[in-house]
Short mmCIF file of C-alpha atoms in Angstrom, two decimals:
data_model
loop_
_atom_site.label_atom_id
_atom_site.label_comp_id
_atom_site.label_asym_id
_atom_site.label_seq_id
_atom_site.Cartn_x
_atom_site.Cartn_y
_atom_site.Cartn_z
CA MET Y 1 0.00 0.00 0.00
CA ARG Y 2 2.86 2.42 0.72
CA ARG Y 3 4.40 2.15 -2.73
CA PRO Y 4 1.53 3.93 -4.62
CA LEU Y 5 1.55 6.70 -1.99
CA HIS Y 6 5.28 7.34 -2.59
CA LEU Y 7 4.72 7.45 -6.35
CA SER Y 8 1.87 9.92 -6.03
CA ALA Y 9 3.88 12.13 -3.68
CA ALA Y 10 6.78 12.09 -6.15
CA ALA Y 11 4.43 12.92 -9.04
CA VAL Y 12 2.88 15.83 -7.10
CA LEU Y 13 6.33 17.14 -6.18
CA LEU Y 14 7.42 16.97 -9.83
CA LEU Y 15 4.30 18.87 -10.93
CA VAL Y 16 4.84 21.56 -8.28
CA VAL Y 17 8.49 22.05 -9.26
CA THR Y 18 7.56 22.25 -12.96
CA ALA Y 19 4.77 24.72 -12.25
CA CYS Y 20 7.05 26.93 -10.15
CA THR Y 21 9.69 27.00 -12.87
CA SER Y 22 7.12 27.98 -15.53
CA LEU Y 23 5.45 30.44 -13.18
CA GLY Y 24 8.80 32.20 -12.61
CA VAL Y 25 9.27 32.76 -16.34
CA VAL Y 26 5.68 33.85 -16.88
CA SER Y 27 5.72 36.20 -13.88
CA ALA Y 28 8.94 37.76 -15.16
CA TRP Y 29 7.33 38.51 -18.51
CA LEU Y 30 4.15 39.72 -16.75
CA ASN Y 31 6.31 42.40 -15.19
CA ASP Y 32 7.46 43.25 -18.75
CA GLN Y 33 11.01 42.17 -18.00
CA VAL Y 34 13.22 39.21 -17.29
CA ALA Y 35 16.60 39.34 -15.57
CA PHE Y 36 19.71 37.24 -16.07
CA THR Y 37 22.45 36.84 -13.50
CA THR Y 38 26.19 36.71 -14.08
CA PRO Y 39 26.32 32.91 -13.48
CA GLN Y 40 23.61 32.33 -16.12
CA LEU Y 41 25.56 34.33 -18.70
CA GLN Y 42 28.86 32.71 -17.67
CA ARG Y 43 27.50 29.17 -18.12
CA GLN Y 44 26.53 29.89 -21.71
CA LEU Y 45 29.87 31.57 -22.47
CA ASP Y 46 31.79 28.60 -21.05
CA THR Y 47 30.18 26.27 -23.60
CA ARG Y 48 31.30 28.38 -26.57
CA PHE Y 49 35.01 28.88 -25.88
CA PRO Y 50 37.82 28.51 -26.85
CA ARG Y 51 37.21 30.17 -30.21
CA THR Y 52 39.77 30.80 -32.93
CA PHE Y 53 39.32 33.52 -35.53
CA ASP Y 54 41.45 33.72 -38.68
CA LYS Y 55 42.30 37.21 -39.90
CA LEU Y 56 44.26 38.59 -42.85
CA GLY Y 57 43.48 35.60 -45.03
CA GLY Y 58 44.71 33.14 -42.41
CA LEU Y 59 48.09 34.83 -41.84
CA VAL Y 60 47.08 35.63 -38.28
CA SER Y 61 44.82 33.69 -35.95
CA VAL Y 62 43.41 34.98 -32.68
CA THR Y 63 42.23 32.52 -30.03
CA LEU Y 64 40.04 33.62 -27.15
CA ASP Y 65 39.73 31.23 -24.20
CA ASN Y 66 38.63 31.13 -20.55
CA PRO Y 67 36.00 33.89 -20.69
CA HIS Y 68 35.22 35.51 -17.36
CA LEU Y 69 32.15 37.76 -17.19
CA THR Y 70 31.55 40.22 -14.36
CA ILE Y 71 29.13 43.05 -13.81
CA PRO Y 72 30.87 45.56 -11.56
CA GLN Y 73 28.53 46.98 -8.90
CA GLY Y 74 27.02 50.29 -9.90
CA ASN Y 75 28.12 49.89 -13.52
CA ARG Y 76 25.88 49.87 -16.58
CA ARG Y 77 28.33 47.81 -18.65
CA LEU Y 78 29.57 44.28 -18.23
CA ARG Y 79 33.21 43.28 -18.23
CA LEU Y 80 34.63 40.33 -20.17
CA ASP Y 81 38.15 39.00 -19.65
CA PHE Y 82 39.78 36.40 -21.90
CA ASP Y 83 43.05 34.57 -22.29
CA LEU Y 84 44.36 35.63 -25.68
CA GLY Y 85 46.53 33.75 -28.11
CA VAL Y 86 47.82 35.16 -31.37
CA GLY Y 87 49.24 32.80 -33.95
CA GLY Y 88 51.09 33.60 -37.12
CA VAL Y 89 54.27 35.35 -38.16
CA ALA Y 90 56.43 36.46 -35.19
CA ALA Y 91 53.80 35.37 -32.64
CA ASP Y 92 54.65 34.28 -29.10
CA ASP Y 93 53.14 31.06 -27.72
CA ARG Y 94 52.54 32.51 -24.26
CA PRO Y 95 48.95 33.61 -23.65
CA GLY Y 96 48.07 37.25 -23.30
CA ARG Y 97 45.06 38.92 -21.73
CA LEU Y 98 42.18 40.78 -23.27
CA SER Y 99 39.64 42.75 -21.23
CA LEU Y 100 36.70 44.76 -22.48
CA VAL Y 101 33.60 46.50 -21.21
CA SER Y 102 30.38 46.63 -23.15
CA GLY Y 103 26.69 47.28 -23.08
CA LEU Y 104 24.26 44.73 -24.51
CA ARG Y 105 21.57 44.81 -27.18
CA TYR Y 106 19.02 42.24 -28.36
CA ASP Y 107 19.21 40.95 -31.95
CA PRO Y 108 16.03 39.16 -33.13
CA ALA Y 109 17.94 37.42 -35.96
CA THR Y 110 20.11 35.46 -33.50
CA ARG Y 111 17.63 35.64 -30.60
CA GLY Y 112 20.59 36.71 -28.52
CA LEU Y 113 22.16 39.45 -26.43
CA HIS Y 114 25.12 40.97 -28.28
CA LEU Y 115 27.91 43.28 -27.21
CA GLU Y 116 27.06 46.92 -27.85
CA ASP Y 117 29.87 49.46 -28.24
CA PRO Y 118 32.60 47.22 -26.79
CA GLU Y 119 35.59 49.12 -25.45
CA LEU Y 120 39.00 47.47 -25.14
CA LEU Y 121 40.40 47.97 -21.63
CA GLN Y 122 43.45 45.72 -21.56
CA PHE Y 123 45.45 44.09 -24.32
CA ASP Y 124 48.63 42.33 -23.29
CA LEU Y 125 50.75 40.11 -25.53
CA PRO Y 126 53.87 38.81 -23.78
CA GLY Y 127 57.07 39.03 -25.79
CA SER Y 128 55.55 41.27 -28.46
CA ASN Y 129 57.40 44.22 -29.81
CA ALA Y 130 55.51 47.52 -29.99
CA LEU Y 131 54.91 47.29 -33.75
CA LEU Y 132 53.34 43.81 -33.54
CA LYS Y 133 51.36 44.85 -30.49
CA GLY Y 134 49.96 47.91 -32.28
CA GLY Y 135 49.07 45.87 -35.37
CA ALA Y 136 47.57 43.11 -33.26
CA ARG Y 137 45.49 45.68 -31.36
CA GLY Y 138 43.93 46.76 -34.67
CA ILE Y 139 43.17 43.14 -35.51
CA VAL Y 140 41.62 42.59 -32.07
CA ASN Y 141 39.46 45.74 -32.42
CA SER Y 142 38.23 44.50 -35.80
CA LEU Y 143 37.58 41.08 -34.27
CA LEU Y 144 35.56 42.66 -31.44
CA SER Y 145 33.39 44.57 -33.91
CA GLU Y 146 32.79 41.41 -35.95
CA TYR Y 147 32.06 39.36 -32.84
CA ALA Y 148 29.63 42.00 -31.48
CA ARG Y 149 27.77 42.00 -34.79
CA SER Y 150 27.42 38.25 -35.29
CA GLU Y 151 27.90 36.34 -32.00
CA PRO Y 152 25.62 36.66 -28.96
CA VAL Y 153 27.02 36.65 -25.44
CA TYR Y 154 23.78 34.96 -24.38
CA ARG Y 155 21.07 33.31 -26.48
CA LEU Y 156 17.48 33.43 -25.18
CA ASP Y 157 15.97 29.95 -25.20
CA ASP Y 158 12.86 28.98 -27.16
CA ASP Y 159 10.86 28.22 -24.02
CA LEU Y 160 11.37 31.74 -22.67
CA LEU Y 161 10.59 33.39 -26.02
CA SER Y 162 7.47 31.24 -26.50
CA LYS Y 163 6.05 32.78 -23.30
CA LEU Y 164 6.16 36.35 -24.60
CA PRO Y 165 2.79 38.00 -23.91
CA SER Y 166 0.66 38.66 -26.99
CA GLY Y 167 1.53 41.90 -28.76
CA LYS Y 168 4.86 42.26 -26.98
CA ARG Y 169 8.42 42.01 -28.29
CA ILE Y 170 11.88 42.23 -26.79
CA GLY Y 171 12.72 45.88 -26.17
CA ASN Y 172 15.77 47.46 -24.61
CA VAL Y 173 18.40 45.68 -22.55
CA GLU Y 174 20.00 47.29 -19.54
CA ILE Y 175 22.63 46.30 -17.04
CA THR Y 176 21.69 47.29 -13.53
CA ASP Y 177 22.19 46.06 -9.96
CA GLY Y 178 24.61 43.36 -11.11
CA ARG Y 179 22.06 41.81 -13.52
CA VAL Y 180 21.14 42.01 -17.19
CA VAL Y 181 17.50 43.06 -17.53
CA VAL Y 182 15.61 42.50 -20.79
CA HIS Y 183 12.52 44.72 -21.09
CA LEU Y 184 9.47 44.11 -23.24
CA ALA Y 185 7.95 46.67 -25.59
CA ARG Y 186 4.80 46.90 -27.69
#
């Protein structure tokens, strides 16, 4: 007799957990916004790196690895730090560092949050002479622009987008209180 009672209790618990999860998404959209935390964004970034980009017809390759996303308190831009590798003529095998700050925007074509106006903060290439470093900086800036245009930092999942209230669309994106907040618009 006890076995069916345990199964029904487990089934009820599963239904409650599922309902709470769905309710959280729906209530977020009912408030015309949904917020993402740094760990949520970081988890998605971790699955997409390392990434290697070929530039100048393959003469130079840039590898970005170990992304680390932070949202500094009181700031309206997020910070991304990467290990940086540059391959090609006169390149050094030791990793460098790349740091940038950026706002975010929503792109309906990719259903993702993309960098907006990224600004390079730190660019270190060990063993590089000044000329290579200056040329590499230009390549990295071009890479950042390309990445911001085509690659999302975070992709909104189909389940979340399917729960958009009727007549609403994704509006502006802001970074506030250590979170990324996506607002809805008509």
